[in-house]
Each structure stands twice: as structure tokens, then as C-alpha cells.
Amino acid sequence: MYKILVINTGSTSTKLAVFVDGNNTLEENIVHSAEELEHCATLLDQYPIRRDAILRFLNNNGVNAKNFDAVAARGGTFGYAKGGAYLVEENLLEACRHPVTNHPSNLSAIIADDIAKTAGCKAYIYDAVCVNEVRDIARTTGLADIKRRPFSHVLNTRATAKDVAASLGKRYEDMNFIVAHMGGGISINLHEHGRIIDLCSDDEGPMSPERAGKLNGKAYVDLCYSGKYTKDEMMKHIKGRGGLVSHLGTSSLIDVESMIDGGNEHADFILNVMAYQIAKEIGALATVVRGCVDSIILTGGCAYSKRLTEKIKVSVSFLAPVTIVPGAKEMEALAEGITRVLDGEEGFHIYEKA
């Protein structure tokens, strides 16, 4: 029987859960206020705030932080990684301190390492955001000095695809899936026989609740050099203030649907645009496997919106059966993956920077 602490750091929250013998016995989503984080000049400055919040929560709930068999952390955007587990050690920690992109998920491993040392156990990450199983043909762009970054919601999409395969009485490794993770950002993955061979990341495809998605390159360059915005402000335009936020002033699909129910035709049009763009990218990925798709899965928080999923389903169901799996099982996936490592069913990698 294993006791595993799971840590998942997001932009304004830190999720944690305690799994005992595979069961989620305690879970919390610690929300960090803007006032709490505004004094942090860098992402790394948030580390002690988030670590102390976790330790406080555990202590307040009678959980001894020295009594874990492993700590499982979300893997971030620290480089390019293989699928599966990585031991958190100095190479990985250094990469998380100086990541490819500055994403809060990189803090998870750093915090996990600290708590694991207290507990006298090991910390791991599993199916990191930066897992790269994509073929070279899918990473090459029209500019020789730019390659696509294959960053996506690997953890949830793979875990969900495995669950759907099991529900059909088949092995994940024997099937082809297109999985759309629809949250604050949207990424769409093509899983061919157990590998994510191509994808659409959250900055190159459909608009999402808070991200702009694919943009006309010339128009965006013109805006960048218009003198109206700084680099940080432009980054906010595409990630944070894009998508539904830009068009409708909210990232909440509940709010958008309320607008539509109240007769707001523009809100209805924008939701149609988002569904149209998601469906179009699903169709594009189907061409990579010549239409041989066993199942299309719509998952993530936005999949709770029947209005959205039905619009997508109408457009893509000719390709393959569509399965709706609302929400995300990232915490469970982390615990399950590291349990397999502890049981010896899976090994783990040591990170080596390319």
C-alpha cells in the first residue's frame, strides 16, 4: 500500500491530493490571490509561497509530510522529454529553474523535491507537458530557424485515451485516437498506437476561453511593431486575454451560455467560431493517419458544455465515434503512473538536456 502526494501547480492555484492505495483520500485546490503573487518578480519567487501553502494544508488536516512513499508532480515545459516517468534529480531541477517557456507547471517538480527530501522518499514527474514523440515531419515549419514546440496536455489526453480504450475492451497501444483537451487553453493530440505523433498546441490552433490560437502572421507582426504594446503585453494578448476573453470579456463558458440564453447573438457566433476551429483541427490531424481513427475524445473543463460538444460532434462524427469525457484526471493519472513505477511495472527516465 502506497501513500503518494500529488502536486499540480497552475497559473493561480496549486492542486494537491493524497492517494492511499490508489484512492484519493484528501484533495485541495489552493487559490493564490493576485495580491499574494504580485510581489513575486519571477516564477521561482512563488516557490516558497506555494510550498508553504501545501505544508500548511497537510498539517491542518493531520497529514504528516514525512510519511509519503513518493511525491508525484506535474511535469512542465523544461525541455523535450519522453513519455512516462522521470526521477526528479538535479538535471531536471536545473531545467525546471530555466525552462523553455515560463509556465507554472515547472514549479511542481521543485516543490515535490523539497517535500520528498523531508519525507525521505523520491519525487517523480509523469507525462510532462513537454513530452516529444512527434515525428520530424510534423515539427518542421516554413522557417528553417523555427521548429514547432510539441507542448500539449499529454497527461490528461493519454490517461483519458487509455480509459476509453479499456472501456471498449481494447489496448490503448492498439488504437488510434484524436483527443481534444479543452480547458483555458486547448490542445489536440493524435495518438497512434500509444504515441502522440502529431498535435495542435494551444498557440497554433483553435481559440480557447483565454488564448487566441492561430493568427494571421503578418497581421500579428504588424501589431507587435505598432508601438502600442510591449512584448509582455503582446504575450498576454495571445495567452490570457485572447479567445473568449478578447471577444466576450469572460473566460467562463457558463457566462457565455448565459449570454446566449439571454439572446446575445454575438456570443452565439463566437461559440460557433470556437467549435468550428476545434473541429477543423481534429479533421486536419485525421489526415496524418489517412482517416484511420478509432475514436475522437473531447475532454477537459469545456467538455461539460453540451452546447459546445454537440457543435463539434456534428462536424467530426463522420470521421469516428465521438466520446465526451468532461473534466481532467491529471491528479489520478499522476498517482497511477507513479504507482506503476513503485510496483516495478514501469521504469523511469533520467533527464538529459539535449
mmCIF file of C-alpha atoms in Angstrom:
data_model
loop_
_atom_site.group_PDB
_atom_site.id
_atom_site.type_symbol
_atom_site.label_atom_id
_atom_site.label_comp_id
_atom_site.label_asym_id
_atom_site.label_seq_id
_atom_site.Cartn_x
_atom_site.Cartn_y
_atom_site.Cartn_z
ATOM 1 C CA MET A 1 0.000 0.000 0.000
ATOM 2 C CA TYR A 2 1.488 3.311 -1.100
ATOM 3 C CA LYS A 3 0.882 6.817 0.157
ATOM 4 C CA ILE A 4 1.557 9.332 -2.618
ATOM 5 C CA LEU A 5 1.378 13.114 -2.541
ATOM 6 C CA VAL A 6 0.393 14.617 -5.898
ATOM 7 C CA ILE A 7 1.227 18.242 -6.789
ATOM 8 C CA ASN A 8 -0.032 20.196 -9.796
ATOM 9 C CA THR A 9 0.823 23.912 -9.961
ATOM 10 C CA GLY A 10 -1.281 26.121 -12.216
ATOM 11 C CA SER A 11 -1.219 29.823 -13.035
ATOM 12 C CA THR A 12 -3.126 30.983 -9.940
ATOM 13 C CA SER A 13 -3.658 27.777 -7.981
ATOM 14 C CA THR A 14 -1.861 24.779 -6.557
ATOM 15 C CA LYS A 15 -3.709 21.482 -6.637
ATOM 16 C CA LEU A 16 -2.692 18.709 -4.295
ATOM 17 C CA ALA A 17 -4.035 15.313 -3.401
ATOM 18 C CA VAL A 18 -3.094 12.434 -1.130
ATOM 19 C CA PHE A 19 -3.583 8.970 -2.611
ATOM 20 C CA VAL A 20 -3.529 5.922 -0.350
ATOM 21 C CA ASP A 21 -3.563 2.528 -2.057
ATOM 22 C CA GLY A 22 -4.819 4.174 -5.244
ATOM 23 C CA ASN A 23 -7.665 6.044 -3.567
ATOM 24 C CA ASN A 24 -7.871 9.834 -3.394
ATOM 25 C CA THR A 25 -8.269 10.390 0.341
ATOM 26 C CA LEU A 26 -7.670 14.148 0.506
ATOM 27 C CA GLU A 27 -7.709 16.852 -2.163
ATOM 28 C CA GLU A 28 -7.494 20.621 -2.264
ATOM 29 C CA ASN A 29 -7.210 23.415 -4.816
ATOM 30 C CA ILE A 30 -5.272 26.199 -3.096
ATOM 31 C CA VAL A 31 -6.049 29.500 -4.810
ATOM 32 C CA HIS A 32 -3.334 32.154 -4.712
ATOM 33 C CA SER A 33 -4.638 35.711 -4.831
ATOM 34 C CA ALA A 34 -3.219 38.297 -7.202
ATOM 35 C CA GLU A 35 -2.059 40.268 -4.137
ATOM 36 C CA GLU A 36 -0.179 37.216 -2.874
ATOM 37 C CA LEU A 37 1.692 36.702 -6.143
ATOM 38 C CA GLU A 38 2.171 40.281 -7.333
ATOM 39 C CA HIS A 39 5.293 40.715 -5.199
ATOM 40 C CA CYS A 40 6.983 37.806 -6.975
ATOM 41 C CA ALA A 41 9.249 39.216 -9.667
ATOM 42 C CA THR A 42 9.823 35.782 -11.187
ATOM 43 C CA LEU A 43 8.007 32.470 -11.218
ATOM 44 C CA LEU A 44 10.679 30.946 -8.974
ATOM 45 C CA ASP A 45 9.842 33.566 -6.339
ATOM 46 C CA GLN A 46 6.458 31.846 -5.965
ATOM 47 C CA TYR A 47 8.107 28.593 -4.896
ATOM 48 C CA PRO A 48 8.211 29.184 -1.090
ATOM 49 C CA ILE A 49 4.667 30.605 -1.106
ATOM 50 C CA ARG A 50 3.234 27.542 -2.823
ATOM 51 C CA ARG A 51 5.363 25.041 -0.855
ATOM 52 C CA ASP A 52 4.371 26.575 2.481
ATOM 53 C CA ALA A 53 0.700 26.582 1.466
ATOM 54 C CA ILE A 54 0.903 22.832 0.757
ATOM 55 C CA LEU A 55 2.632 22.097 4.054
ATOM 56 C CA ARG A 56 0.072 24.216 5.948
ATOM 57 C CA PHE A 57 -2.813 22.372 4.351
ATOM 58 C CA LEU A 58 -1.299 18.971 5.136
ATOM 59 C CA ASN A 59 -0.600 19.973 8.725
ATOM 60 C CA ASN A 60 -4.106 21.395 9.218
ATOM 61 C CA ASN A 61 -5.552 18.111 8.019
ATOM 62 C CA GLY A 62 -3.373 15.927 10.217
ATOM 63 C CA VAL A 63 -1.175 14.604 7.411
ATOM 64 C CA ASN A 64 2.477 14.031 8.315
ATOM 65 C CA ALA A 65 4.616 15.387 5.475
ATOM 66 C CA LYS A 66 7.338 12.921 6.460
ATOM 67 C CA ASN A 67 5.102 9.933 5.774
ATOM 68 C CA PHE A 68 4.936 9.566 1.984
ATOM 69 C CA ASP A 69 6.236 6.753 -0.217
ATOM 70 C CA ALA A 70 6.619 9.091 -3.201
ATOM 71 C CA VAL A 71 5.717 12.560 -4.413
ATOM 72 C CA ALA A 72 4.242 12.820 -7.916
ATOM 73 C CA ALA A 73 4.459 16.177 -9.689
ATOM 74 C CA ARG A 74 3.142 17.591 -12.913
ATOM 75 C CA GLY A 75 5.901 17.881 -15.495
ATOM 76 C CA GLY A 76 6.314 21.274 -17.123
ATOM 77 C CA THR A 77 7.929 22.912 -20.143
ATOM 78 C CA PHE A 78 11.542 22.358 -19.118
ATOM 79 C CA GLY A 79 12.811 20.923 -22.417
ATOM 80 C CA TYR A 80 11.896 17.900 -24.501
ATOM 81 C CA ALA A 81 11.039 14.685 -22.711
ATOM 82 C CA LYS A 82 9.968 11.107 -23.361
ATOM 83 C CA GLY A 83 6.612 9.818 -22.230
ATOM 84 C CA GLY A 84 6.267 8.233 -18.807
ATOM 85 C CA ALA A 85 8.097 8.915 -15.543
ATOM 86 C CA TYR A 86 11.208 10.938 -14.780
ATOM 87 C CA LEU A 87 13.032 10.914 -11.471
ATOM 88 C CA VAL A 88 13.308 14.411 -10.045
ATOM 89 C CA GLU A 89 17.054 14.985 -9.665
ATOM 90 C CA GLU A 90 19.444 17.874 -10.200
ATOM 91 C CA ASN A 91 19.452 17.800 -14.017
ATOM 92 C CA LEU A 92 15.670 18.003 -14.116
ATOM 93 C CA LEU A 93 15.529 20.612 -11.354
ATOM 94 C CA GLU A 94 18.013 22.837 -13.167
ATOM 95 C CA ALA A 95 15.944 22.555 -16.347
ATOM 96 C CA CYS A 96 12.779 23.458 -14.414
ATOM 97 C CA ARG A 97 14.526 26.533 -12.985
ATOM 98 C CA HIS A 98 15.450 27.632 -16.532
ATOM 99 C CA PRO A 99 12.632 26.243 -18.709
ATOM 100 C CA VAL A 100 11.951 26.647 -22.419
ATOM 101 C CA THR A 101 8.805 28.610 -21.584
ATOM 102 C CA ASN A 102 7.911 30.222 -18.283
ATOM 103 C CA HIS A 103 4.978 28.074 -17.140
ATOM 104 C CA PRO A 104 3.801 27.499 -13.529
ATOM 105 C CA SER A 105 3.879 23.718 -14.035
ATOM 106 C CA ASN A 106 7.675 23.900 -13.790
ATOM 107 C CA LEU A 107 7.318 24.670 -10.072
ATOM 108 C CA SER A 108 5.689 21.303 -9.337
ATOM 109 C CA ALA A 109 8.903 19.274 -9.526
ATOM 110 C CA ILE A 110 10.865 21.832 -7.489
ATOM 111 C CA ILE A 111 8.293 21.758 -4.675
ATOM 112 C CA ALA A 112 7.989 17.967 -4.904
ATOM 113 C CA ASP A 113 11.734 17.551 -4.496
ATOM 114 C CA ASP A 114 11.721 19.648 -1.316
ATOM 115 C CA ILE A 115 8.875 17.692 0.277
ATOM 116 C CA ALA A 116 10.280 14.332 -0.858
ATOM 117 C CA LYS A 117 13.593 15.088 0.853
ATOM 118 C CA THR A 118 11.687 15.785 4.080
ATOM 119 C CA ALA A 119 9.808 12.503 3.704
ATOM 120 C CA GLY A 120 12.920 10.514 2.783
ATOM 121 C CA CYS A 121 11.363 9.331 -0.477
ATOM 122 C CA LYS A 122 11.726 10.072 -4.185
ATOM 123 C CA ALA A 123 9.854 12.568 -6.342
ATOM 124 C CA TYR A 124 8.817 11.946 -9.945
ATOM 125 C CA ILE A 125 7.063 13.661 -12.797
ATOM 126 C CA TYR A 126 4.912 11.795 -15.320
ATOM 127 C CA ASP A 127 3.887 12.542 -18.923
ATOM 128 C CA ALA A 128 5.143 16.112 -18.851
ATOM 129 C CA VAL A 129 3.703 18.940 -20.933
ATOM 130 C CA CYS A 130 6.913 18.842 -22.998
ATOM 131 C CA VAL A 131 6.735 15.153 -23.969
ATOM 132 C CA ASN A 132 8.021 14.957 -27.547
ATOM 133 C CA GLU A 133 7.001 11.877 -29.512
ATOM 134 C CA VAL A 134 6.271 13.926 -32.622
ATOM 135 C CA ARG A 135 7.941 12.959 -35.878
ATOM 136 C CA ASP A 136 10.352 15.371 -37.568
ATOM 137 C CA ILE A 137 7.976 15.937 -40.471
ATOM 138 C CA ALA A 138 5.429 17.335 -38.007
ATOM 139 C CA ARG A 139 7.896 19.684 -36.320
ATOM 140 C CA THR A 140 9.303 21.335 -39.427
ATOM 141 C CA THR A 141 7.994 24.785 -40.381
ATOM 142 C CA GLY A 142 8.413 27.168 -43.296
ATOM 143 C CA LEU A 143 11.250 28.938 -41.476
ATOM 144 C CA ALA A 144 14.500 26.991 -41.138
ATOM 145 C CA ASP A 145 15.306 28.513 -37.730
ATOM 146 C CA ILE A 146 11.903 27.772 -36.165
ATOM 147 C CA LYS A 147 10.593 24.345 -35.196
ATOM 148 C CA ARG A 148 7.183 23.652 -33.732
ATOM 149 C CA ARG A 149 7.181 23.139 -29.977
ATOM 150 C CA PRO A 150 5.242 19.936 -29.298
ATOM 151 C CA PHE A 151 3.783 21.128 -25.977
ATOM 152 C CA SER A 152 0.310 19.873 -25.083
ATOM 153 C CA HIS A 153 -1.905 18.391 -22.373
ATOM 154 C CA VAL A 154 -0.194 14.990 -22.597
ATOM 155 C CA LEU A 155 -1.047 13.802 -19.087
ATOM 156 C CA ASN A 156 -4.816 14.100 -19.369
ATOM 157 C CA THR A 157 -5.170 13.154 -23.027
ATOM 158 C CA ARG A 158 -3.164 9.935 -22.696
ATOM 159 C CA ALA A 159 -4.848 8.900 -19.445
ATOM 160 C CA THR A 160 -8.291 9.564 -20.921
ATOM 161 C CA ALA A 161 -7.473 7.665 -24.120
ATOM 162 C CA LYS A 162 -6.318 4.681 -22.038
ATOM 163 C CA ASP A 163 -9.605 4.759 -20.117
ATOM 164 C CA VAL A 164 -11.677 4.887 -23.309
ATOM 165 C CA ALA A 165 -9.666 2.022 -24.820
ATOM 166 C CA ALA A 166 -10.245 -0.061 -21.685
ATOM 167 C CA SER A 167 -13.990 0.696 -21.804
ATOM 168 C CA LEU A 168 -14.004 -0.742 -25.335
ATOM 169 C CA GLY A 169 -12.126 -3.853 -24.202
ATOM 170 C CA LYS A 170 -9.010 -2.902 -26.155
ATOM 171 C CA ARG A 171 -5.432 -1.811 -25.519
ATOM 172 C CA TYR A 172 -4.527 1.849 -25.900
ATOM 173 C CA GLU A 173 -1.429 0.769 -27.830
ATOM 174 C CA ASP A 174 -3.594 -0.971 -30.459
ATOM 175 C CA MET A 175 -5.771 2.041 -31.272
ATOM 176 C CA ASN A 176 -5.678 5.494 -32.881
ATOM 177 C CA PHE A 177 -7.241 8.431 -31.036
ATOM 178 C CA ILE A 178 -7.659 12.134 -31.580
ATOM 179 C CA VAL A 179 -8.069 13.756 -28.174
ATOM 180 C CA ALA A 180 -9.041 17.393 -27.705
ATOM 181 C CA HIS A 181 -8.239 18.755 -24.250
ATOM 182 C CA MET A 182 -10.474 21.812 -23.903
ATOM 183 C CA GLY A 183 -9.660 23.979 -20.901
ATOM 184 C CA GLY A 184 -8.384 27.534 -20.505
ATOM 185 C CA GLY A 185 -6.106 26.528 -23.367
ATOM 186 C CA ILE A 186 -6.950 23.925 -25.995
ATOM 187 C CA SER A 187 -4.553 21.344 -27.390
ATOM 188 C CA ILE A 188 -5.433 18.431 -29.656
ATOM 189 C CA ASN A 189 -3.321 15.266 -29.815
ATOM 190 C CA LEU A 190 -3.126 12.450 -32.330
ATOM 191 C CA HIS A 191 -2.328 9.149 -30.592
ATOM 192 C CA GLU A 192 -1.176 6.406 -32.952
ATOM 193 C CA HIS A 193 -0.662 3.032 -31.287
ATOM 194 C CA GLY A 194 0.482 4.517 -27.978
ATOM 195 C CA ARG A 195 2.500 7.508 -29.278
ATOM 196 C CA ILE A 196 1.497 11.125 -29.787
ATOM 197 C CA ILE A 197 2.841 11.516 -33.316
ATOM 198 C CA ASP A 198 1.341 14.934 -34.054
ATOM 199 C CA LEU A 199 -0.619 17.601 -32.248
ATOM 200 C CA CYS A 200 -2.060 21.074 -32.290
ATOM 201 C CA SER A 201 -0.714 23.106 -29.375
ATOM 202 C CA ASP A 202 -2.621 25.865 -27.616
ATOM 203 C CA ASP A 203 -0.956 28.662 -29.586
ATOM 204 C CA GLU A 204 -1.347 27.301 -33.115
ATOM 205 C CA GLY A 205 -4.922 26.022 -33.350
ATOM 206 C CA PRO A 206 -8.400 26.939 -32.136
ATOM 207 C CA MET A 207 -9.186 29.880 -29.921
ATOM 208 C CA SER A 208 -9.994 28.887 -26.360
ATOM 209 C CA PRO A 209 -11.516 30.590 -23.319
ATOM 210 C CA GLU A 210 -8.366 32.681 -22.762
ATOM 211 C CA ARG A 211 -5.987 32.035 -25.672
ATOM 212 C CA ALA A 212 -6.040 33.437 -29.183
ATOM 213 C CA GLY A 213 -4.929 30.306 -31.025
ATOM 214 C CA LYS A 214 -3.896 30.509 -34.677
ATOM 215 C CA LEU A 215 -3.443 34.040 -36.014
ATOM 216 C CA ASN A 216 -2.566 35.610 -39.344
ATOM 217 C CA GLY A 217 1.219 36.000 -39.127
ATOM 218 C CA LYS A 218 1.535 39.313 -40.967
ATOM 219 C CA ALA A 219 -1.263 40.974 -39.011
ATOM 220 C CA TYR A 220 0.268 39.817 -35.732
ATOM 221 C CA VAL A 221 3.760 41.053 -36.683
ATOM 222 C CA ASP A 222 2.248 44.415 -37.661
ATOM 223 C CA LEU A 223 0.581 44.623 -34.232
ATOM 224 C CA CYS A 224 3.845 43.674 -32.493
ATOM 225 C CA TYR A 225 5.659 46.556 -34.192
ATOM 226 C CA SER A 226 2.831 49.064 -33.954
ATOM 227 C CA GLY A 227 4.426 50.658 -30.876
ATOM 228 C CA LYS A 228 1.213 50.211 -28.917
ATOM 229 C CA TYR A 229 2.295 47.226 -26.841
ATOM 230 C CA THR A 230 5.319 45.786 -25.044
ATOM 231 C CA LYS A 231 6.406 42.188 -25.581
ATOM 232 C CA ASP A 232 4.772 41.141 -22.287
ATOM 233 C CA GLU A 233 1.522 42.815 -23.322
ATOM 234 C CA MET A 234 1.568 41.051 -26.680
ATOM 235 C CA MET A 235 2.153 37.716 -24.963
ATOM 236 C CA LYS A 236 -0.867 38.461 -22.781
ATOM 237 C CA HIS A 237 -2.911 39.100 -25.919
ATOM 238 C CA ILE A 238 -2.348 35.560 -27.145
ATOM 239 C CA LYS A 239 -2.319 33.838 -23.749
ATOM 240 C CA GLY A 240 -4.544 35.242 -21.036
ATOM 241 C CA ARG A 241 -6.556 37.890 -22.859
ATOM 242 C CA GLY A 242 -7.278 36.040 -26.087
ATOM 243 C CA GLY A 243 -10.164 33.852 -27.215
ATOM 244 C CA LEU A 244 -13.436 34.287 -25.367
ATOM 245 C CA VAL A 245 -11.861 36.908 -23.105
ATOM 246 C CA SER A 246 -10.991 39.076 -26.113
ATOM 247 C CA HIS A 247 -14.385 38.717 -27.795
ATOM 248 C CA LEU A 248 -16.765 38.492 -24.841
ATOM 249 C CA GLY A 249 -14.852 39.693 -21.766
ATOM 250 C CA THR A 250 -15.062 36.366 -19.927
ATOM 251 C CA SER A 251 -13.287 33.003 -19.910
ATOM 252 C CA SER A 252 -16.302 31.238 -18.402
ATOM 253 C CA LEU A 253 -18.376 29.067 -20.733
ATOM 254 C CA ILE A 254 -21.163 29.252 -18.146
ATOM 255 C CA ASP A 255 -21.226 33.032 -18.618
ATOM 256 C CA VAL A 256 -21.117 32.666 -22.402
ATOM 257 C CA GLU A 257 -24.044 30.257 -22.406
ATOM 258 C CA SER A 258 -25.998 32.622 -20.162
ATOM 259 C CA MET A 259 -25.352 35.376 -22.705
ATOM 260 C CA ILE A 260 -26.630 33.130 -25.491
ATOM 261 C CA ASP A 261 -29.727 32.146 -23.486
ATOM 262 C CA GLY A 262 -30.351 35.865 -22.984
ATOM 263 C CA GLY A 263 -30.427 36.433 -26.739
ATOM 264 C CA ASN A 264 -26.839 37.598 -27.299
ATOM 265 C CA GLU A 265 -26.283 36.692 -30.957
ATOM 266 C CA HIS A 266 -22.622 37.738 -30.921
ATOM 267 C CA ALA A 267 -21.895 35.313 -28.044
ATOM 268 C CA ASP A 268 -23.593 32.538 -30.015
ATOM 269 C CA PHE A 269 -21.496 33.392 -33.079
ATOM 270 C CA ILE A 270 -18.199 33.352 -31.111
ATOM 271 C CA LEU A 271 -19.020 29.971 -29.547
ATOM 272 C CA ASN A 272 -19.762 28.676 -33.049
ATOM 273 C CA VAL A 273 -16.369 30.008 -34.174
ATOM 274 C CA MET A 274 -14.577 28.185 -31.358
ATOM 275 C CA ALA A 275 -16.392 24.912 -32.123
ATOM 276 C CA TYR A 276 -15.679 25.345 -35.849
ATOM 277 C CA GLN A 277 -11.965 25.844 -35.214
ATOM 278 C CA ILE A 278 -11.718 22.832 -32.880
ATOM 279 C CA ALA A 279 -13.495 20.607 -35.402
ATOM 280 C CA LYS A 280 -11.267 21.829 -38.245
ATOM 281 C CA GLU A 281 -8.063 20.934 -36.347
ATOM 282 C CA ILE A 282 -9.454 17.494 -35.474
ATOM 283 C CA GLY A 283 -10.105 16.953 -39.161
ATOM 284 C CA ALA A 284 -6.592 18.081 -40.069
ATOM 285 C CA LEU A 285 -4.993 15.590 -37.672
ATOM 286 C CA ALA A 286 -7.128 12.767 -39.100
ATOM 287 C CA THR A 287 -5.301 13.179 -42.417
ATOM 288 C CA VAL A 288 -1.999 12.213 -40.774
ATOM 289 C CA VAL A 289 -3.287 8.647 -40.253
ATOM 290 C CA ARG A 290 -5.284 8.701 -43.519
ATOM 291 C CA GLY A 291 -8.562 8.749 -41.662
ATOM 292 C CA CYS A 292 -7.809 5.620 -39.627
ATOM 293 C CA VAL A 293 -9.183 6.974 -36.346
ATOM 294 C CA ASP A 294 -10.853 4.642 -33.857
ATOM 295 C CA SER A 295 -12.268 7.334 -31.578
ATOM 296 C CA ILE A 296 -12.388 11.100 -31.112
ATOM 297 C CA ILE A 297 -12.395 12.208 -27.469
ATOM 298 C CA LEU A 298 -13.489 15.608 -26.176
ATOM 299 C CA THR A 299 -12.239 16.194 -22.640
ATOM 300 C CA GLY A 300 -11.268 18.989 -20.231
ATOM 301 C CA GLY A 301 -13.409 21.527 -18.394
ATOM 302 C CA CYS A 302 -15.072 22.882 -21.551
ATOM 303 C CA ALA A 303 -16.407 19.393 -22.320
ATOM 304 C CA TYR A 304 -19.020 19.999 -19.612
ATOM 305 C CA SER A 305 -20.699 22.323 -22.124
ATOM 306 C CA LYS A 306 -23.122 20.162 -24.089
ATOM 307 C CA ARG A 307 -23.775 23.115 -26.368
ATOM 308 C CA LEU A 308 -20.094 23.215 -27.367
ATOM 309 C CA THR A 309 -19.528 19.451 -27.629
ATOM 310 C CA GLU A 310 -22.638 18.937 -29.770
ATOM 311 C CA LYS A 311 -21.470 21.595 -32.225
ATOM 312 C CA ILE A 312 -18.096 19.833 -32.545
ATOM 313 C CA LYS A 313 -19.624 16.366 -32.687
ATOM 314 C CA VAL A 314 -21.878 17.278 -35.619
ATOM 315 C CA SER A 315 -18.823 18.296 -37.634
ATOM 316 C CA VAL A 316 -16.448 15.402 -36.856
ATOM 317 C CA SER A 317 -18.597 12.330 -36.177
ATOM 318 C CA PHE A 318 -18.230 11.251 -39.828
ATOM 319 C CA LEU A 319 -14.560 10.554 -39.036
ATOM 320 C CA ALA A 320 -15.007 8.307 -35.983
ATOM 321 C CA PRO A 321 -17.247 7.797 -32.950
ATOM 322 C CA VAL A 322 -17.069 10.744 -30.541
ATOM 323 C CA THR A 323 -16.708 10.191 -26.795
ATOM 324 C CA ILE A 324 -17.278 13.006 -24.307
ATOM 325 C CA VAL A 325 -15.221 12.809 -21.088
ATOM 326 C CA PRO A 326 -15.732 16.074 -19.167
ATOM 327 C CA GLY A 327 -13.095 17.312 -16.730
ATOM 328 C CA ALA A 328 -9.498 16.214 -16.366
ATOM 329 C CA LYS A 329 -7.956 13.304 -14.474
ATOM 330 C CA GLU A 330 -4.466 14.717 -14.132
ATOM 331 C CA MET A 331 -4.197 14.031 -10.395
ATOM 332 C CA GLU A 332 -5.341 10.427 -10.794
ATOM 333 C CA ALA A 333 -3.061 9.948 -13.805
ATOM 334 C CA LEU A 334 -0.037 11.159 -11.844
ATOM 335 C CA ALA A 335 -0.815 8.847 -8.928
ATOM 336 C CA GLU A 336 -1.475 5.870 -11.201
ATOM 337 C CA GLY A 337 1.706 6.410 -13.201
ATOM 338 C CA ILE A 338 3.952 6.647 -10.154
ATOM 339 C CA THR A 339 2.228 3.665 -8.543
ATOM 340 C CA ARG A 340 3.247 1.623 -11.582
ATOM 341 C CA VAL A 341 6.830 2.851 -11.093
ATOM 342 C CA LEU A 342 6.805 1.879 -7.420
ATOM 343 C CA ASP A 343 5.379 -1.544 -8.325
ATOM 344 C CA GLY A 344 8.119 -2.083 -10.877
ATOM 345 C CA GLU A 345 5.650 -2.238 -13.781
ATOM 346 C CA GLU A 346 7.291 0.803 -15.385
ATOM 347 C CA GLY A 347 10.770 2.227 -15.204
ATOM 348 C CA PHE A 348 11.720 5.876 -15.056
ATOM 349 C CA HIS A 349 13.948 8.159 -17.111
ATOM 350 C CA ILE A 350 16.798 10.424 -16.020
ATOM 351 C CA TYR A 351 16.627 13.794 -17.754
ATOM 352 C CA GLU A 352 19.481 14.706 -20.051
ATOM 353 C CA LYS A 353 19.376 18.107 -21.671
ATOM 354 C CA ALA A 354 19.881 17.917 -25.423
#
